PDB file of C-alpha atoms and ligand atoms in Angstrom:
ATOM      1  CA  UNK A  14       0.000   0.000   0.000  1.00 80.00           C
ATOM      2  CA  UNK A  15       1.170   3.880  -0.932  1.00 92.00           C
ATOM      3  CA  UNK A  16      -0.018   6.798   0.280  1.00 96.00           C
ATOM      4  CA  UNK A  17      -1.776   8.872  -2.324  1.00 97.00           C
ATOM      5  CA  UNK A  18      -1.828  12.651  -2.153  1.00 97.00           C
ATOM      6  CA  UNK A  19      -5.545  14.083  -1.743  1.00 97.00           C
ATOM      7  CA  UNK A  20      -5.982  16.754  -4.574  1.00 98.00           C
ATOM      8  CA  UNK A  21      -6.818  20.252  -3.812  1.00 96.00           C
ATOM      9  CA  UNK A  22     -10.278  21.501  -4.966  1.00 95.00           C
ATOM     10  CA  UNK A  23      -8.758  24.089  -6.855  1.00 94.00           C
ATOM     11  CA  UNK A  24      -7.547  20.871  -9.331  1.00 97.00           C
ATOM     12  CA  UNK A  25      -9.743  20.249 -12.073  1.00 96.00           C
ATOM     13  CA  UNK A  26     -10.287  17.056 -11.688  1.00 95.00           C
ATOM     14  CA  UNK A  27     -12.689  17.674  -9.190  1.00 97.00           C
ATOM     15  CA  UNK A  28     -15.107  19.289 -11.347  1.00 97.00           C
ATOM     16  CA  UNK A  29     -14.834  16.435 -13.734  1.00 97.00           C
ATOM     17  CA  UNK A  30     -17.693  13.075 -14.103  1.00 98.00           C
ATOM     18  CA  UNK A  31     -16.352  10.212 -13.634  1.00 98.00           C
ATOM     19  CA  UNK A  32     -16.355   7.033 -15.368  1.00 98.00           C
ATOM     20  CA  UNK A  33     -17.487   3.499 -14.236  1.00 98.00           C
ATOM     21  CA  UNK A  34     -15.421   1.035 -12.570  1.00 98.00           C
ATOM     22  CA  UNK A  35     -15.473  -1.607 -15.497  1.00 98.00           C
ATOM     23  CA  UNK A  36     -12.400  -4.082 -14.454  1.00 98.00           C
ATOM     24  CA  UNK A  37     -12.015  -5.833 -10.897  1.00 98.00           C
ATOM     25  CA  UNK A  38      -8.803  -5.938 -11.530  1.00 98.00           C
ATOM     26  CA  UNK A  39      -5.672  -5.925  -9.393  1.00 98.00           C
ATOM     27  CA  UNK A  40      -5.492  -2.327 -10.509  1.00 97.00           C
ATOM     28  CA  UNK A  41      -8.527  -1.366  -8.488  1.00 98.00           C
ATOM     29  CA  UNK A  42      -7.528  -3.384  -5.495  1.00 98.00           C
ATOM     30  CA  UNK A  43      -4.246  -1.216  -4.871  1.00 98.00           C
ATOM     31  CA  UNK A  44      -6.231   1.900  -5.757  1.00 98.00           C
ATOM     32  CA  UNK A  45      -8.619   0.780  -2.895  1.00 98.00           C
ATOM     33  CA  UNK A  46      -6.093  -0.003  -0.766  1.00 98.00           C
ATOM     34  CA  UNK A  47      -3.788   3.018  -1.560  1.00 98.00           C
ATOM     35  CA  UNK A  48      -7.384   5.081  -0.484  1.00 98.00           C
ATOM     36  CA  UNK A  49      -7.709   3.011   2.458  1.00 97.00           C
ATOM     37  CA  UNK A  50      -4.336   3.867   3.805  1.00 97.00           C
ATOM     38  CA  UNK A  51      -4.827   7.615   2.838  1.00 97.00           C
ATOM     39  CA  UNK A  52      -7.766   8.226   4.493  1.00 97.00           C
ATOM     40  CA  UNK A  53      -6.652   6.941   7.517  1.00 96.00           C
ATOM     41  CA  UNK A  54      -3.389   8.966   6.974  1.00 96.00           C
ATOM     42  CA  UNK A  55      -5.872  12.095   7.016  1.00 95.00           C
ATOM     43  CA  UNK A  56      -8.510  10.997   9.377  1.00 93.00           C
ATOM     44  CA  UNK A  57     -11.056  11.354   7.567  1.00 95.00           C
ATOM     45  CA  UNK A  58     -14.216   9.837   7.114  1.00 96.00           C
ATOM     46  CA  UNK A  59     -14.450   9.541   3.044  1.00 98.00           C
ATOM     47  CA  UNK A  60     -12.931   9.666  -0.002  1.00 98.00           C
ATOM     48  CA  UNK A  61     -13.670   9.107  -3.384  1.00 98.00           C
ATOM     49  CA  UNK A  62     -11.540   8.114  -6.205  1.00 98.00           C
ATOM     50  CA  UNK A  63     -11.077  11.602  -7.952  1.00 98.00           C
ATOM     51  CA  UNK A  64      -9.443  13.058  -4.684  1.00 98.00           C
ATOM     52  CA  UNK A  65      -6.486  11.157  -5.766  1.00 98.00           C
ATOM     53  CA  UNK A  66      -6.691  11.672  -9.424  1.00 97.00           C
ATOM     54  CA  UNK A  67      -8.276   8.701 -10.553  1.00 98.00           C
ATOM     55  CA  UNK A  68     -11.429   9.704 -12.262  1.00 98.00           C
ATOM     56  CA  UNK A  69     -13.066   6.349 -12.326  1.00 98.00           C
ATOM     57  CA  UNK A  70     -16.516   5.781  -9.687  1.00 98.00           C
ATOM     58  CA  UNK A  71     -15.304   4.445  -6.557  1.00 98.00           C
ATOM     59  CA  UNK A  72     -15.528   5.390  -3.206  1.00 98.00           C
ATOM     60  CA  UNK A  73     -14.435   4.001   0.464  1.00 98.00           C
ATOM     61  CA  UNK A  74     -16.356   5.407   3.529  1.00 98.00           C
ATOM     62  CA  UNK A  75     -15.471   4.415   6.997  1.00 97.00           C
ATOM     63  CA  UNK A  76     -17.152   6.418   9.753  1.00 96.00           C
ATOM     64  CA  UNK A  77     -16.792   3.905  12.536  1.00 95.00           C
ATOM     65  CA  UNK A  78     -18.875   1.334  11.344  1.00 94.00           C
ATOM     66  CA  UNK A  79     -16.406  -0.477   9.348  1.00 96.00           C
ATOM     67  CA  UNK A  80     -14.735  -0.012   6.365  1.00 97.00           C
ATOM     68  CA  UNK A  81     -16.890   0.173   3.186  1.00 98.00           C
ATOM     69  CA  UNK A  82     -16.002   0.248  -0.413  1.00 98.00           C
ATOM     70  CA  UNK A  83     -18.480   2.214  -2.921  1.00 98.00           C
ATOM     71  CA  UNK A  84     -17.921   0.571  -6.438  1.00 98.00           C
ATOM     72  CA  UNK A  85     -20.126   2.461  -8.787  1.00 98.00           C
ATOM     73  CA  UNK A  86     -22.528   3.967  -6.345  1.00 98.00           C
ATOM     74  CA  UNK A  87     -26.176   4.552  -6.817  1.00 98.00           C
ATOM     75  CA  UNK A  88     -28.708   6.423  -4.274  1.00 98.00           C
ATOM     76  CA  UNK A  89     -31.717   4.508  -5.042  1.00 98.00           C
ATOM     77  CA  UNK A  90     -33.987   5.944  -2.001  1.00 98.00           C
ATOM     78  CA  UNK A  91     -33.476   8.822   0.220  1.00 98.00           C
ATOM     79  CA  UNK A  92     -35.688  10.230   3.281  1.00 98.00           C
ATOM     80  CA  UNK A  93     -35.893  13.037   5.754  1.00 98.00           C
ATOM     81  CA  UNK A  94     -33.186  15.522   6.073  1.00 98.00           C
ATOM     82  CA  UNK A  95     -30.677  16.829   8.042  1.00 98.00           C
ATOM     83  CA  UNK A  96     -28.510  20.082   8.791  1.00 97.00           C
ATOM     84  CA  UNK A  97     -24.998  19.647   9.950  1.00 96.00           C
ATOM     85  CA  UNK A  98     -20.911  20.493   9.724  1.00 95.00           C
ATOM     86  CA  UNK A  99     -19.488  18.939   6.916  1.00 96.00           C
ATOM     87  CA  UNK A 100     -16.442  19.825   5.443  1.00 96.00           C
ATOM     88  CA  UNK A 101     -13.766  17.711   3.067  1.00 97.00           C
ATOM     89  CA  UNK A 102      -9.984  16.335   2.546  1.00 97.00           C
ATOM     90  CA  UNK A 103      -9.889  18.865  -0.860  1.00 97.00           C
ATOM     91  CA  UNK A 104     -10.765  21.647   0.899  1.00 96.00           C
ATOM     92  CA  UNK A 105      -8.466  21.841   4.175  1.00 93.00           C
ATOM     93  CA  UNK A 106     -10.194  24.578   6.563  1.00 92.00           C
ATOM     94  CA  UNK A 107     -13.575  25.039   5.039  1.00 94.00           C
ATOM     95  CA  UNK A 108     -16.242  23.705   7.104  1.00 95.00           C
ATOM     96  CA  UNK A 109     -19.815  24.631   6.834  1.00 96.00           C
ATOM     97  CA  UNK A 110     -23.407  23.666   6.991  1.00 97.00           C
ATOM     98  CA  UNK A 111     -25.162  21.717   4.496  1.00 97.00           C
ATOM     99  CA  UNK A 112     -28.643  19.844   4.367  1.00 98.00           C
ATOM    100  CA  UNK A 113     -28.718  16.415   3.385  1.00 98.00           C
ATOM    101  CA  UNK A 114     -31.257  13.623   3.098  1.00 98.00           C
ATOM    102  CA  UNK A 115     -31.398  11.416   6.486  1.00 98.00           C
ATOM    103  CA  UNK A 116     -31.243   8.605   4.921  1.00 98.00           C
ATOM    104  CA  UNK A 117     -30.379   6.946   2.069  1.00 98.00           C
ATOM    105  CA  UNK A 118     -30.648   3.733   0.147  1.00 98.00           C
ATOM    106  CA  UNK A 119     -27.848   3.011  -2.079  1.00 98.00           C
ATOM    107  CA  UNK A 120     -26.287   0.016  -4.294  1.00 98.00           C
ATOM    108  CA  UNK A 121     -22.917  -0.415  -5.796  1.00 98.00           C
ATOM    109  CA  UNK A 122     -20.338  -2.989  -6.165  1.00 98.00           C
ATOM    110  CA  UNK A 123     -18.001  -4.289  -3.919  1.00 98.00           C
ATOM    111  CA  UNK A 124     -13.538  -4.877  -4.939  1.00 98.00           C
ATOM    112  CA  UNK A 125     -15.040  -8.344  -6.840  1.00 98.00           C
ATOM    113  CA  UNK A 126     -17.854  -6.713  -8.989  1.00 98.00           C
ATOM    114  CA  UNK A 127     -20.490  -8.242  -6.640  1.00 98.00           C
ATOM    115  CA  UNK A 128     -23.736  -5.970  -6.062  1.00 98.00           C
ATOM    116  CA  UNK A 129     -25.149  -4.907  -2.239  1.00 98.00           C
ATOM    117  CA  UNK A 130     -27.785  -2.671  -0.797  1.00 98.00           C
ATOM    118  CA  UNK A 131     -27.801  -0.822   1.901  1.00 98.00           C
ATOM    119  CA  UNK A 132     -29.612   1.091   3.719  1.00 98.00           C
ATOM    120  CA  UNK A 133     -27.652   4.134   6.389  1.00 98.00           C
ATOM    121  CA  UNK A 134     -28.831   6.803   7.969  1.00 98.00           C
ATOM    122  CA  UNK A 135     -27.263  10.280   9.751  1.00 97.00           C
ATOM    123  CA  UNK A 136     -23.179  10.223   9.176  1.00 97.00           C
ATOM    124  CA  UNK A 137     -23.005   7.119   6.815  1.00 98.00           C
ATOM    125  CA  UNK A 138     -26.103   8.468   4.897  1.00 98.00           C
ATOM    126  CA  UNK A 139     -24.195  12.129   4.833  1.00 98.00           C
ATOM    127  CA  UNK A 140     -20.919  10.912   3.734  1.00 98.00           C
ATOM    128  CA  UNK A 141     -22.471   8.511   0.854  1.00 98.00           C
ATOM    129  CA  UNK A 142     -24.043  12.037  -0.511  1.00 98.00           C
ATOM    130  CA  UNK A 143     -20.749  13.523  -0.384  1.00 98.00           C
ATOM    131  CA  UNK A 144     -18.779  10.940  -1.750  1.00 98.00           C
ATOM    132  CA  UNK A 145     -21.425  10.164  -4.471  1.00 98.00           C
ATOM    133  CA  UNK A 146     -21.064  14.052  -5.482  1.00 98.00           C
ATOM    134  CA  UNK A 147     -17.389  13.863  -6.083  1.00 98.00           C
ATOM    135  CA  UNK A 148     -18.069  11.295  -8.308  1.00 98.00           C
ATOM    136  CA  UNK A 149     -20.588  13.762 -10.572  1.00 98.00           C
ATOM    137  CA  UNK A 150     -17.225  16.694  -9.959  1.00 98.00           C
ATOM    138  CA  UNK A 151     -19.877  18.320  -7.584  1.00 98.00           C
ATOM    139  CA  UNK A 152     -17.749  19.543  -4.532  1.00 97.00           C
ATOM    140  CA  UNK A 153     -19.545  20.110  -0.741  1.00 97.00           C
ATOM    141  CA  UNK A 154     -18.488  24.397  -0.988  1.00 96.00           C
ATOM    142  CA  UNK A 155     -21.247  24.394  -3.816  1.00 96.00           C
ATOM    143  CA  UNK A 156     -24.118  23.352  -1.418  1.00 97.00           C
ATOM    144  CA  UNK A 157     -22.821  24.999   1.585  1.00 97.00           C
ATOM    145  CA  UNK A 158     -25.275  27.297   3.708  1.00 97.00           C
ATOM    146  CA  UNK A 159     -23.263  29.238   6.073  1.00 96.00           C
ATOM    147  CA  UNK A 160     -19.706  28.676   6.288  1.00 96.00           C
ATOM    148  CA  UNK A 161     -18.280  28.440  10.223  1.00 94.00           C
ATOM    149  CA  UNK A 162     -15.080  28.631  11.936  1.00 88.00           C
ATOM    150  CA  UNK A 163     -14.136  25.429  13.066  1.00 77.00           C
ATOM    151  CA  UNK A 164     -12.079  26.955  15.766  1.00 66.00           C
ATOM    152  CA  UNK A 165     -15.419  27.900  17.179  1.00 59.00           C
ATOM    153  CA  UNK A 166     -17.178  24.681  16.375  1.00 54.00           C
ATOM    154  CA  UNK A 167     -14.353  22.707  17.855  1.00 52.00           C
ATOM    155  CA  UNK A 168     -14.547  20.028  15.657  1.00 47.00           C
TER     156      UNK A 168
HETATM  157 ZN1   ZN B  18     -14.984  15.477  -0.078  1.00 94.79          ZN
END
């Protein structure tokens, strides 16, 4: 495993759509794991393929309930709402407040190609929204409703 640097937002390929995973190849696994080991480099909670260049539809979310990879993700459901700090690895400092659907049903493909559902709700439902926009070059700054300082917010 390598660690991968996280791309600024001010790189365009965040603003770019990304194409589908079509090999499960060896090639994706040390992607995935490269991502793996970055994110817990940066303590994060997300991160999504373009971040580290790769403009290809996979994601890996861990936000304490396991590790989860995001192969070609698809919201197929989402419910209720909710207002919280968010902020992201491409855009060190910015943190603000952003409504998001509670929860969300979503399928995608796991390292192998295989399909799951799932169904996740508050954090997990918040970071599949974010991760899913970096995947359509949509960035969390755009949907932002009041920026705060996270000195303040102590987060
Ligand atoms: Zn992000």
């Amino acid at each position: 495993m390598a660690l991968r640097t996280i791309l600024n937002k001010r790189d365009e390929a965040l603003s770019k759509v990304c194409r589908p995973v079509e090999k499960f190849d060896e090639k994706l696994w040390i992607l995935l794991d490269d991502m793996i080991e970055t994110l817990k480099k940066a303590d994060g909670a997300g991160l999504a393929a373009p971040q580290v260049g790769i403009l290809r539809r996979a994601v890996i979310i861990d936000v304490g309930e396991g590790l989860y990879e995001l192969i070609n993700p698809e919201i197929i459901e989402k419910s209720g709402s909710q207002r919280d700090v968010e902020g992201c690895l491409s855009c060190p400092g910015e943190w603000g407040y952003v409504t998001r659907a509670q929860k969300v049903k979503f399928k995608a493909q796991d390292r192998n190609g295989n399909w799951y559902e799932k169904e996740v709700e508050g954090l997990f439902a918040r970071c599949v929204q974010h991760e899913c926009d970096h995947l359509e070059g949509k960035l969390f700054v755009s949907l932002v409703e009041e920026f705060v300082d996270v000195e303040e917010e102590k987060l």
